[in-house]
Short mmCIF file of C-alpha atoms in Angstrom, two decimals:
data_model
loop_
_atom_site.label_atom_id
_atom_site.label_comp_id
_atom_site.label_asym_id
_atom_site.label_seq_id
_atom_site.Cartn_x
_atom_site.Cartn_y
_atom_site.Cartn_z
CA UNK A 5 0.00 0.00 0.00
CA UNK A 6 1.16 3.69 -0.64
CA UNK A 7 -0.39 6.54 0.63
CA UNK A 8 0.91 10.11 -0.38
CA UNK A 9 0.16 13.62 0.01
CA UNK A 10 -0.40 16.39 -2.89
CA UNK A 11 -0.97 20.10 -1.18
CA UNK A 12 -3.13 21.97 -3.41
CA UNK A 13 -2.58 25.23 -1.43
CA UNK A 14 -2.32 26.26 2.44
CA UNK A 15 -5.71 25.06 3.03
CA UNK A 16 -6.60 21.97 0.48
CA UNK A 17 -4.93 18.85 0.03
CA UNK A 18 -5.55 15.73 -1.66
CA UNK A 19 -4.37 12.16 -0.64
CA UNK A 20 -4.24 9.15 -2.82
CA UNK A 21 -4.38 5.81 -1.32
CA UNK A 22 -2.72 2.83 -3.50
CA UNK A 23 -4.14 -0.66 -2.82
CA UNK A 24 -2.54 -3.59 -4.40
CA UNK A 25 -4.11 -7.26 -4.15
CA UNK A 26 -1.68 -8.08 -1.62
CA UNK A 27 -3.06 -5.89 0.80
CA UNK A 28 -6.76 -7.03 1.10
CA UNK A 29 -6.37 -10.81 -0.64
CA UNK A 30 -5.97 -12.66 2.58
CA UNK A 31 -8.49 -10.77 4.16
CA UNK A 32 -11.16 -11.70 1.32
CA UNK A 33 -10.31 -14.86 1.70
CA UNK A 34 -10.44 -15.72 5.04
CA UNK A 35 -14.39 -13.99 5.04
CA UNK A 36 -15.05 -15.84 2.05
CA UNK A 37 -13.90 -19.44 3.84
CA UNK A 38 -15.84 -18.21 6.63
CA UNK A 39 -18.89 -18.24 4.40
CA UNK A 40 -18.72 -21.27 3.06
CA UNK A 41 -18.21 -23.13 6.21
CA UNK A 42 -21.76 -21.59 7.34
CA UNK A 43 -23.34 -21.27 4.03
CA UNK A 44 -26.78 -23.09 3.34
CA UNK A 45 -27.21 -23.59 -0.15
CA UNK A 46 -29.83 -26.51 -1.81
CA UNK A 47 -27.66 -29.71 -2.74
CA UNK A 48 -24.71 -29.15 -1.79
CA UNK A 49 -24.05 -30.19 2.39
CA UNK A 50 -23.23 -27.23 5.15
CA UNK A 51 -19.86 -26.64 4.28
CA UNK A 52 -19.14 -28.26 1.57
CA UNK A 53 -20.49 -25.40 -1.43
CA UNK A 54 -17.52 -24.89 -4.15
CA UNK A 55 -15.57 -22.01 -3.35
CA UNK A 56 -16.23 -21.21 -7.54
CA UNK A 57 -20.23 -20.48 -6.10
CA UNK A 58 -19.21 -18.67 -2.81
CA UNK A 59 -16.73 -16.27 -4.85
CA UNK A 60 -19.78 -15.90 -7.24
CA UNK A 61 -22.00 -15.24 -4.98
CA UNK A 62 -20.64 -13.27 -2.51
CA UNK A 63 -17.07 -11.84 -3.63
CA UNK A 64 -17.93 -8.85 -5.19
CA UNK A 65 -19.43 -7.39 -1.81
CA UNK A 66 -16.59 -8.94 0.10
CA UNK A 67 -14.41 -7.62 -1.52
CA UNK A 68 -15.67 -3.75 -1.40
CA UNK A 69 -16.47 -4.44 2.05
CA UNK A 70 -12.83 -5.68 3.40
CA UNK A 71 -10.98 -2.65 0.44
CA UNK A 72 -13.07 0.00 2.16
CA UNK A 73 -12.87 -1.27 6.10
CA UNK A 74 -8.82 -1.34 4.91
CA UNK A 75 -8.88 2.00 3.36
CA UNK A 76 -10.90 4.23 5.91
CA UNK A 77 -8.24 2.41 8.58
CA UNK A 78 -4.80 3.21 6.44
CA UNK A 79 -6.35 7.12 5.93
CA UNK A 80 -6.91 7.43 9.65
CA UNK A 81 -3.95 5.92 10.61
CA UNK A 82 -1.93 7.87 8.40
CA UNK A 83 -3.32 11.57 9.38
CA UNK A 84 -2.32 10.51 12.94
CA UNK A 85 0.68 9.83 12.44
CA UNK A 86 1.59 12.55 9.54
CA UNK A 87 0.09 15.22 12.63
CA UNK A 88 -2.30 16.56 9.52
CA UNK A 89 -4.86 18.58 11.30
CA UNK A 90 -7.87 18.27 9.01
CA UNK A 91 -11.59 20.23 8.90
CA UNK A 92 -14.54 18.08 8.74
CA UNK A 93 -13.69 14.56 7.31
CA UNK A 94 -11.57 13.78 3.81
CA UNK A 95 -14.40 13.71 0.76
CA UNK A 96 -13.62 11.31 -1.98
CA UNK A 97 -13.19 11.84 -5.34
CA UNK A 98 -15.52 10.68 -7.47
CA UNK A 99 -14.10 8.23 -10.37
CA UNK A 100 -16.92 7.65 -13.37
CA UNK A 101 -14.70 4.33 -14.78
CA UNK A 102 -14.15 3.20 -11.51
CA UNK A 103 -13.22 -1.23 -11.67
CA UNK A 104 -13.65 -3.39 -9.04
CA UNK A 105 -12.84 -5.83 -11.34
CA UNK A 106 -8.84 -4.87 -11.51
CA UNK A 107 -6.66 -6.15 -8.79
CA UNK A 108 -4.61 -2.79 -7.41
CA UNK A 109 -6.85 -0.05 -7.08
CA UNK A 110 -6.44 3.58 -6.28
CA UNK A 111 -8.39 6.11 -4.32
CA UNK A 112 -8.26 10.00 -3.85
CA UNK A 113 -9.67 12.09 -0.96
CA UNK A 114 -9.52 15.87 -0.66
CA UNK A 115 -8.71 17.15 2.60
CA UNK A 116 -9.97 20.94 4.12
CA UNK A 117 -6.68 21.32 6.39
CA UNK A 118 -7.77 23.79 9.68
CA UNK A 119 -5.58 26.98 9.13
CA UNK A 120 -1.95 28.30 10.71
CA UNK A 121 -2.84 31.25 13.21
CA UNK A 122 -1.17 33.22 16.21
CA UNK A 123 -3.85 34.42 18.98
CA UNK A 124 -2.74 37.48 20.98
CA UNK A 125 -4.56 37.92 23.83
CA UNK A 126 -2.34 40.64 25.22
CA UNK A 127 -3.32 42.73 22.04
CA UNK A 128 -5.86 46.22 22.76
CA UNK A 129 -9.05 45.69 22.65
CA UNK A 130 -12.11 47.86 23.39
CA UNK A 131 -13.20 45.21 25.87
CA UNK A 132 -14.73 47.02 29.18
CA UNK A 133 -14.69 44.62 32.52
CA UNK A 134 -17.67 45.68 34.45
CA UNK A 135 -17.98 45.85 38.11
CA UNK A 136 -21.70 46.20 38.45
CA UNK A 137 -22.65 48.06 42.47
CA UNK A 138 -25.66 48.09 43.97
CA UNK A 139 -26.64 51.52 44.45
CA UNK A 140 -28.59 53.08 47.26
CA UNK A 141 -32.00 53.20 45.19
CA UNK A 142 -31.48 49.50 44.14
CA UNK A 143 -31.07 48.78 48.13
CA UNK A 144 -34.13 50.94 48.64
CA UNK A 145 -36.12 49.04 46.21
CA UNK A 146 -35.22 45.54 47.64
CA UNK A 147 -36.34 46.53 51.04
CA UNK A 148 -39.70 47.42 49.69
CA UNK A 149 -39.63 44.57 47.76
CA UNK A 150 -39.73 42.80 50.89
CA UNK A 151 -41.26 44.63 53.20
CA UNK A 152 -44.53 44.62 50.57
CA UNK A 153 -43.91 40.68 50.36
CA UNK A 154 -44.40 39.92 53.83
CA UNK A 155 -46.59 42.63 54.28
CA UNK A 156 -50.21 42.12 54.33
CA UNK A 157 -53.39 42.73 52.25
CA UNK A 158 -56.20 44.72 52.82
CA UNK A 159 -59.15 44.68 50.57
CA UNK A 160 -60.17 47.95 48.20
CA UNK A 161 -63.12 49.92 46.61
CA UNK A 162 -61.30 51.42 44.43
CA UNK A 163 -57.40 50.62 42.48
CA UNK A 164 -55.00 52.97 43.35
CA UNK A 165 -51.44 54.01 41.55
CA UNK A 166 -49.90 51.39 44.70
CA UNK A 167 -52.64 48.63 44.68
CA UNK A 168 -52.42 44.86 43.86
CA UNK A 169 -54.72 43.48 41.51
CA UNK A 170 -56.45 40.47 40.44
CA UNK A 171 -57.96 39.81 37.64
CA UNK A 172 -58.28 37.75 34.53
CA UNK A 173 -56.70 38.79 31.00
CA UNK A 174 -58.61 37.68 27.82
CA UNK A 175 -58.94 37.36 24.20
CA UNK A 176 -61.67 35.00 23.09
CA UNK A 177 -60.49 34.87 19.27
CA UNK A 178 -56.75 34.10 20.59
CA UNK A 179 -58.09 31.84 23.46
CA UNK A 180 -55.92 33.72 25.79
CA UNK A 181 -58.24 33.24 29.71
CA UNK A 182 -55.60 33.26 32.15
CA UNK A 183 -55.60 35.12 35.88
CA UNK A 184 -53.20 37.02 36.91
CA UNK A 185 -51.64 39.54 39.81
CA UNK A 186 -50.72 42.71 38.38
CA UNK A 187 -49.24 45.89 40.03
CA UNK A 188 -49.53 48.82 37.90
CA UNK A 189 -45.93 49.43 37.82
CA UNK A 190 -45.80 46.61 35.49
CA UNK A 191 -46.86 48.53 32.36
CA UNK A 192 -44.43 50.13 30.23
CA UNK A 193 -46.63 53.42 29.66
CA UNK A 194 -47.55 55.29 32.08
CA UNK A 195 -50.56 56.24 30.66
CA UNK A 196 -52.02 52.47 30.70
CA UNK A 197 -51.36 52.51 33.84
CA UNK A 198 -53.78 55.37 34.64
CA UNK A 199 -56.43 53.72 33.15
CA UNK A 200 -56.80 51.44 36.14
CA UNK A 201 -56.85 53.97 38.93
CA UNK A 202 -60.04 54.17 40.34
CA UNK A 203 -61.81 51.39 38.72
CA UNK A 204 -63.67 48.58 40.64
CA UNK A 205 -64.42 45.08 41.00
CA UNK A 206 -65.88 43.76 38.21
CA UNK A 207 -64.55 46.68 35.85
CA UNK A 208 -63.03 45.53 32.31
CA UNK A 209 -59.93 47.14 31.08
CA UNK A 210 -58.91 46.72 27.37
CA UNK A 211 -55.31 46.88 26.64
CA UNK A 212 -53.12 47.06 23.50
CA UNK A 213 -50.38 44.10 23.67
CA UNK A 214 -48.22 46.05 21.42
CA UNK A 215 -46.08 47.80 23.64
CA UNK A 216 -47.29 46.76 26.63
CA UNK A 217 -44.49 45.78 28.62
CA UNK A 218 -40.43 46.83 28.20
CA UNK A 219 -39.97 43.19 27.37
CA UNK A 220 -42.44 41.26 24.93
CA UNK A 221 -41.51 38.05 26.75
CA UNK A 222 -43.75 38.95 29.68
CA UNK A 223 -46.46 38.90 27.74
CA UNK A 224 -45.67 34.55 27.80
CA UNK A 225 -46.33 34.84 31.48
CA UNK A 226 -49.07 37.04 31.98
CA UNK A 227 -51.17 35.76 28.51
CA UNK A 228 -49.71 32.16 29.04
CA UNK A 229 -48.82 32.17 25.25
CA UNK A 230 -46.04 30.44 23.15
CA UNK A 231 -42.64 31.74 22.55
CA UNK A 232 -43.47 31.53 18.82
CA UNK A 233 -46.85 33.74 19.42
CA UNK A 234 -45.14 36.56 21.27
CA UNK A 235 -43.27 38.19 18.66
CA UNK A 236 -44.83 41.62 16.81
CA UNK A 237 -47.94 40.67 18.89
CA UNK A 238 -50.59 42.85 17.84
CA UNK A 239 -53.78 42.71 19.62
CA UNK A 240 -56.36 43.87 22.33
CA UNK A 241 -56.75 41.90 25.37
CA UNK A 242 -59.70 42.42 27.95
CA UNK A 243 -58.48 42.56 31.88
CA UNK A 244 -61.22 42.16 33.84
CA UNK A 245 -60.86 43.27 37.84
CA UNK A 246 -61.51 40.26 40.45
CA UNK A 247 -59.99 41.87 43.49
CA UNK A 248 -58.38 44.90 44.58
CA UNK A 249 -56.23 45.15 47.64
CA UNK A 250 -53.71 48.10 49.42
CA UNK A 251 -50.14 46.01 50.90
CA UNK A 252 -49.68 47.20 53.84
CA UNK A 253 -45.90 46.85 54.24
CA UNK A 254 -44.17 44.82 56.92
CA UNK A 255 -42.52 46.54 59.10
CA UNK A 256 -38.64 46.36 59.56
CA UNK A 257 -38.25 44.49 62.61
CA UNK A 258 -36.26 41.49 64.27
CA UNK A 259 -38.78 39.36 63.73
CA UNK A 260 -38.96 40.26 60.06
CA UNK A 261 -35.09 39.93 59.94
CA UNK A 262 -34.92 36.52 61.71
CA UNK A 263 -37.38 34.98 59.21
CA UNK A 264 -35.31 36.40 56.30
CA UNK A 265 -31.89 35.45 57.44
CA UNK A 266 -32.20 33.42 60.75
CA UNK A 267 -32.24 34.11 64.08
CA UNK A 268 -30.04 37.64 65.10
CA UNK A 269 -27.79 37.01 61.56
CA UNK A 270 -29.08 40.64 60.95
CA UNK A 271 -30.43 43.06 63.77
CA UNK A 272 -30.66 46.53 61.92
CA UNK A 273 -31.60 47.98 58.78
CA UNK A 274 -28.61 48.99 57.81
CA UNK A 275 -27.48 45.21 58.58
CA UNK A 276 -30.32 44.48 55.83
CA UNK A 277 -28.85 47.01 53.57
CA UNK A 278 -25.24 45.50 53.90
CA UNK A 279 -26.57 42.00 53.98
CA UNK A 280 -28.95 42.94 50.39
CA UNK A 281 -25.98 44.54 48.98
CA UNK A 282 -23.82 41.09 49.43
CA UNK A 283 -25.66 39.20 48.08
CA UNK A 284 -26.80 40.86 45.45
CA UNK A 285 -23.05 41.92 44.41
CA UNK A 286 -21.74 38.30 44.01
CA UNK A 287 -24.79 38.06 41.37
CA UNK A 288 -24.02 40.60 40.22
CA UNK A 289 -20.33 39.60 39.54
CA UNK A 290 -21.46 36.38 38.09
CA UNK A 291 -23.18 38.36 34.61
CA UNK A 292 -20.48 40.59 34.74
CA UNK A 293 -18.19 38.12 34.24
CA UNK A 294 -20.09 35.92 31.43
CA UNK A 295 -20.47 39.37 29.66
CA UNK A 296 -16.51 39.82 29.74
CA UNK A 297 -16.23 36.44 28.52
CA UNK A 298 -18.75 36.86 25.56
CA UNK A 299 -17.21 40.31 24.76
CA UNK A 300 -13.81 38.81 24.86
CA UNK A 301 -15.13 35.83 22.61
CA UNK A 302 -16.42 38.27 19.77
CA UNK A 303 -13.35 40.39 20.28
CA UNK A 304 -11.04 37.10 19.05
CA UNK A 305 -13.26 36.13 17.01
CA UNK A 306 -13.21 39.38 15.10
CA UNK A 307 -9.70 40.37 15.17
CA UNK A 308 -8.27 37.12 14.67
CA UNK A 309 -7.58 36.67 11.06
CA UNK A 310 -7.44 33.67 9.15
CA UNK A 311 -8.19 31.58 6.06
CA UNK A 312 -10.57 28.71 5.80
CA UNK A 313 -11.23 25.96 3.17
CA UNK A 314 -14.53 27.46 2.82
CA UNK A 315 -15.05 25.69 -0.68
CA UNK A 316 -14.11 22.23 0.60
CA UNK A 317 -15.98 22.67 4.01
CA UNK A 318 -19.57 23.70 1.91
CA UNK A 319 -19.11 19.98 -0.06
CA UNK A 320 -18.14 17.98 3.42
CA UNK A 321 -21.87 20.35 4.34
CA UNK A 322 -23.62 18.50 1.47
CA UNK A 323 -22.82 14.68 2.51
CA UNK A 324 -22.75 14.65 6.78
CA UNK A 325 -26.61 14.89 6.70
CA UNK A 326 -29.09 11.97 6.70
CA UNK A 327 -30.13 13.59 3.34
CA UNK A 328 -27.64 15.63 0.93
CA UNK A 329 -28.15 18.80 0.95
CA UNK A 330 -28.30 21.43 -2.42
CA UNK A 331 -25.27 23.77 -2.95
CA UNK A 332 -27.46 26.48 -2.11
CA UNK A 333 -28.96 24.73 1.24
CA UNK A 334 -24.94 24.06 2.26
CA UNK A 335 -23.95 27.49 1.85
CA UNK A 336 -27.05 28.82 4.04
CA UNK A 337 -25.34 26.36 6.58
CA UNK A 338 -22.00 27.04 6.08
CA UNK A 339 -22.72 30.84 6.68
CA UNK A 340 -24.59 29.40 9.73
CA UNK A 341 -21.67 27.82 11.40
CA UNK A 342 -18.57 29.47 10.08
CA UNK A 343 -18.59 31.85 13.27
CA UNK A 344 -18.89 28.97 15.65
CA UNK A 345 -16.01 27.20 13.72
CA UNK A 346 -13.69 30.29 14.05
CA UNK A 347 -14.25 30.52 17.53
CA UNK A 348 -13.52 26.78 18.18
CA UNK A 349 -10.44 27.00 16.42
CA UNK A 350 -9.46 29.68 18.30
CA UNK A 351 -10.71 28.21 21.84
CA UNK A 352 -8.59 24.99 21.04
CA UNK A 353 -5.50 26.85 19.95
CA UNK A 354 -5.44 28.98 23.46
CA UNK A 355 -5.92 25.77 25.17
CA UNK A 356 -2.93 24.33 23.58
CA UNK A 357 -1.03 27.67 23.53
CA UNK A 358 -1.61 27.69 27.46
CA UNK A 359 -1.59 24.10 28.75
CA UNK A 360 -5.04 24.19 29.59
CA UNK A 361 -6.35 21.22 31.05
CA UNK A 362 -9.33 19.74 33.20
CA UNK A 363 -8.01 17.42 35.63
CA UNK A 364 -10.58 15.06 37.95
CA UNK A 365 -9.98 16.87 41.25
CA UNK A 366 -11.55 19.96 39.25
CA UNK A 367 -14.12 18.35 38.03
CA UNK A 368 -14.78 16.90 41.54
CA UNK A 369 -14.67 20.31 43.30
CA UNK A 370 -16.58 22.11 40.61
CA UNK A 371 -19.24 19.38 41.31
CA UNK A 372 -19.20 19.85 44.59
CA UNK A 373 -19.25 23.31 44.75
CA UNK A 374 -22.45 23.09 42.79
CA UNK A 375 -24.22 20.67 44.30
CA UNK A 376 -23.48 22.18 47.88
CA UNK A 377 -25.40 25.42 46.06
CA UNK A 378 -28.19 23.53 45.48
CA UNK A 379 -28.96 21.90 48.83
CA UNK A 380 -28.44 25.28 50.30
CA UNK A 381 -31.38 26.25 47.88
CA UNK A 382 -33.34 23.96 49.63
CA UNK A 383 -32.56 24.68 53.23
CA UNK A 384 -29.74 21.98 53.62
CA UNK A 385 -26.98 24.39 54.25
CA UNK A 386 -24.35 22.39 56.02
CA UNK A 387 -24.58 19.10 54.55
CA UNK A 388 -21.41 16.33 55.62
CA UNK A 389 -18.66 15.71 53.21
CA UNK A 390 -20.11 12.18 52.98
CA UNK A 391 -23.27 13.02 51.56
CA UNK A 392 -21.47 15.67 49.35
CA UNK A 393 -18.95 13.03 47.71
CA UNK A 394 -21.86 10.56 46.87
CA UNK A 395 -23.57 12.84 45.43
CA UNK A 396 -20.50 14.18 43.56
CA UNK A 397 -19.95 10.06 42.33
CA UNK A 398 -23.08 9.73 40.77
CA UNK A 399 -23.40 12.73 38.76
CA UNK A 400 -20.04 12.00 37.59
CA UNK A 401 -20.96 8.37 36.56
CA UNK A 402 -23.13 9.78 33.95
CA UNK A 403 -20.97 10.47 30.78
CA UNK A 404 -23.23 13.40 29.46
CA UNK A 405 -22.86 15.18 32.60
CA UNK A 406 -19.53 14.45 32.62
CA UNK A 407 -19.29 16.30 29.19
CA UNK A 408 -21.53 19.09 29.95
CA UNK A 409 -19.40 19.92 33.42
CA UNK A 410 -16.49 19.56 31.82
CA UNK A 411 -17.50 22.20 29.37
CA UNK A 412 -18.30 24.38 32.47
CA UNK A 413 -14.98 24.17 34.15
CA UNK A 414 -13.23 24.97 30.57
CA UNK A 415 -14.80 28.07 30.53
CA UNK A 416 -13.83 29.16 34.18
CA UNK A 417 -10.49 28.25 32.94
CA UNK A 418 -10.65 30.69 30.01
CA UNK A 419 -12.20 33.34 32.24
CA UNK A 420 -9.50 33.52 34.11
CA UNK A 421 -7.16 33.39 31.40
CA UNK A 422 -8.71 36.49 29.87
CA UNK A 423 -9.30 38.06 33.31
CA UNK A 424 -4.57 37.58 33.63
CA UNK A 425 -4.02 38.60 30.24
CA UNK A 426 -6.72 40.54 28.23
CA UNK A 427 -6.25 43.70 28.33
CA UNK A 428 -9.84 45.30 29.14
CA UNK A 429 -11.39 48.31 30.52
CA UNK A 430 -12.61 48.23 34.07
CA UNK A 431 -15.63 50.20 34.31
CA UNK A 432 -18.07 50.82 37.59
CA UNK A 433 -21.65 50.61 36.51
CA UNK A 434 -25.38 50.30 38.30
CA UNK A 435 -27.46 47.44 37.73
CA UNK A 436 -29.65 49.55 35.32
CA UNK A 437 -26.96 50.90 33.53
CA UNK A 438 -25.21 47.46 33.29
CA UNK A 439 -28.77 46.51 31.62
CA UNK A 440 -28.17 49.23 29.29
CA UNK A 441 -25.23 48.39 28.04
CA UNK A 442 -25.61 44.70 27.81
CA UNK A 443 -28.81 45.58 25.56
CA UNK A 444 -28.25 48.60 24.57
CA UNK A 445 -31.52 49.76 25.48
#
């Protein structure tokens, strides 16, 4: 067998793979005895059918069978140990006089080889790093929050610019009939807000779902619609007023305290404050930092410059499906993906570049860490190291959570990569402005 190498350019290359009889003959034969040892053919007995009728019968397929099993092995085998890093999987050429009947026969793949590239991650970037505080009227807000949560309710004539409200929105053509609590500082325009104060029980308000709310996804939870409905919804929906009620806000108090945070954790409001502000900081500091990493992500992805085999990788497009796809369908996908594709390049050649690796005791502790989270969720806040570690053995038995934590700890990894060595702006925001920029809205 010979197996060589033509480059075409930096980025396409096509192998041919010799085959002589030699290489597959004994092969084909031994299936071919192994047939007619089991072969079941009228009047002749098991195992005793001429050889002549077996190779009739069954050589041709053999023979294809045992050529290709030999060839897809030899290509492997030989990109492994020639080091050629390759995009997709090597495409065929297509021979129109092709002969199974000859004896040597010779094959040609074309190969999409992934580009040469430097990544600098040191390089200037207009990256910002945001440090996101909570300000005093966020830490105002929460208390209310809370204060009208635990507070209690006392029943209305009439709705007021402060009352809670229940009622049921509907739309009999859209077969929206769902009940809901509403406040009226739910409603993007002030002016549909108005239209509630002093109406009654019983009352119906119609409302314009365009421009409701500052986010058309709340109109999922208060219509109970689809995802797929809730886009350039345009319609009226009736509201009609079931109950009407003033909060009367708790009042800031140990006992209110204790059954927030446990017994004498916090004993003063500005202990609340502190304790609000904590908590809602390390948050806080968990979207600033998957922003940093998505900003840094487009930043390399747009400023790192390379080549691909785009040609070769729209044909490979065309054949991986369960059905082949036309050349227009492929480059709609290839136009799809190619982002996706530059950024996993990249991501593997920083994690070569800096000896990234995931080793079991992170995986472990990253487990851990996690599932100790979630019991804490649940009022199981100082759980034994026993119970942890079982835990922390199961989940790991399961390859596709294996996979999918594994993918988590990579990307802490790169985090803090980029946070050591990517040059970014650090930048002190509110949580509103934070929103702001993040949507630019």
């Amino acid at each position: 067998m010979n197996i060589s190498k033509e480059q075409v350019d930096a980025l396409n290359a096509i192998v041919t793979v010799a085959i002589s009889k030699e290489d597959y003959a004994d092969k084909v034969e031994k299936v071919l005895s192994d047939y007619r040892k089991n072969a079941n053919i009228p009047g002749f007995r098991k195992g005793q059918v001429p050889m002549s009728l077996i190779q009739k019968q069954y050589g041709k397929s053999v023979l294809f069978d045992e050529v290709n099993k030999l060839l897809q092995s030899s290509l492997n085998d030989y990109l492994v140990e020639e080091k050629i890093d390759i995009l997709g999987n090597p495409l065929p050429k297509v021979t129109e006089d092709f002969d199974w009947d000859k004896d040597d026969f010779t094959f040609e793949f074309e190969l999409g080889l992934a580009p040469e590239f430097t990544v600098d991650l040191e390089a200037k970037t207009k990256v910002t790093k945001f440090d996101i505080e909570a300000d005093d009227k966020m830490l105002d807000e929460q208390v209310e929050r809370i204060q009208k949560q635990y507070g209690k309710l006392v029943p209305q004539d009439k709705v007021a610019e402060d009352s809670s409200i229940r009622g049921t929105f509907s739309n009999e053509e859209k077969g929206i009939n769902n009940a809901a609590n509403i406040t009226l500082d739910i409603f993007k325009d002030k002016k549909t807000a108005k239209q509630f104060v002093s109406k009654k029980v019983g009352d119906v308000v119609t409302l314009a779902t365009k421009g409701l709310f500052d986010d058309d996804h709340k109109l999922m939870d208060y219509l109970k619609i689809s995802h797929d409905d809730v886009h350039g919804l345009d319609i009226n929906v009736d509201f009609k007023i079931e109950e009407i009620n003033e909060v009367e806000k708790a009042e800031l108090n140990q006992e209110l305290f204790d059954k927030l945070f446990g017994e004498g954790k916090v004993t003063s409001v500005e202990e609340l404050k502190a304790k609000i502000k904590e908590d809602a900081e390390a948050q806080f500091a968990q979207q600033a930092d998957q922003k940093f990493l998505n900003d840094v992500i487009e930043s390399l992805i747009e400023n790192t410059k390379f080549e691909l085999p785009a040609e070769f990788l729209k044909k490979w497009i065309q054949t991986v499906g369960e059905n082949p796809l036309t050349i227009e369908q492929a480059e709609e996908e290839y136009s799809k993906s190619e982002k996706g594709l530059r950024y996993q390049l990249i991501e593997n050649k920083i994690i070569a570049d800096n000896n990234l690796q995931i080793q079991f005791e992170d995986l472990k502790a990253h487990t851990a860490d996690l599932i100790k989270k979630q019991m804490a969720q649940f009022g199981q806040l100082n759980p034994s190291d026993e119970e942890v570690e079982g835990i922390v053995a199961r989940v790991l038995s399961n390859q596709e959570e294996v996979k999918r934590l594994s993918e988590q700890v990579m990307s802490e990894k790169m985090l803090d990569l980029f946070k050591e060595k990517v040059g970014a702006k650090p930048k002190k925001v509110n949580y509103d402005q934070f929103i702001k920029e993040m949507y630019g809205e």
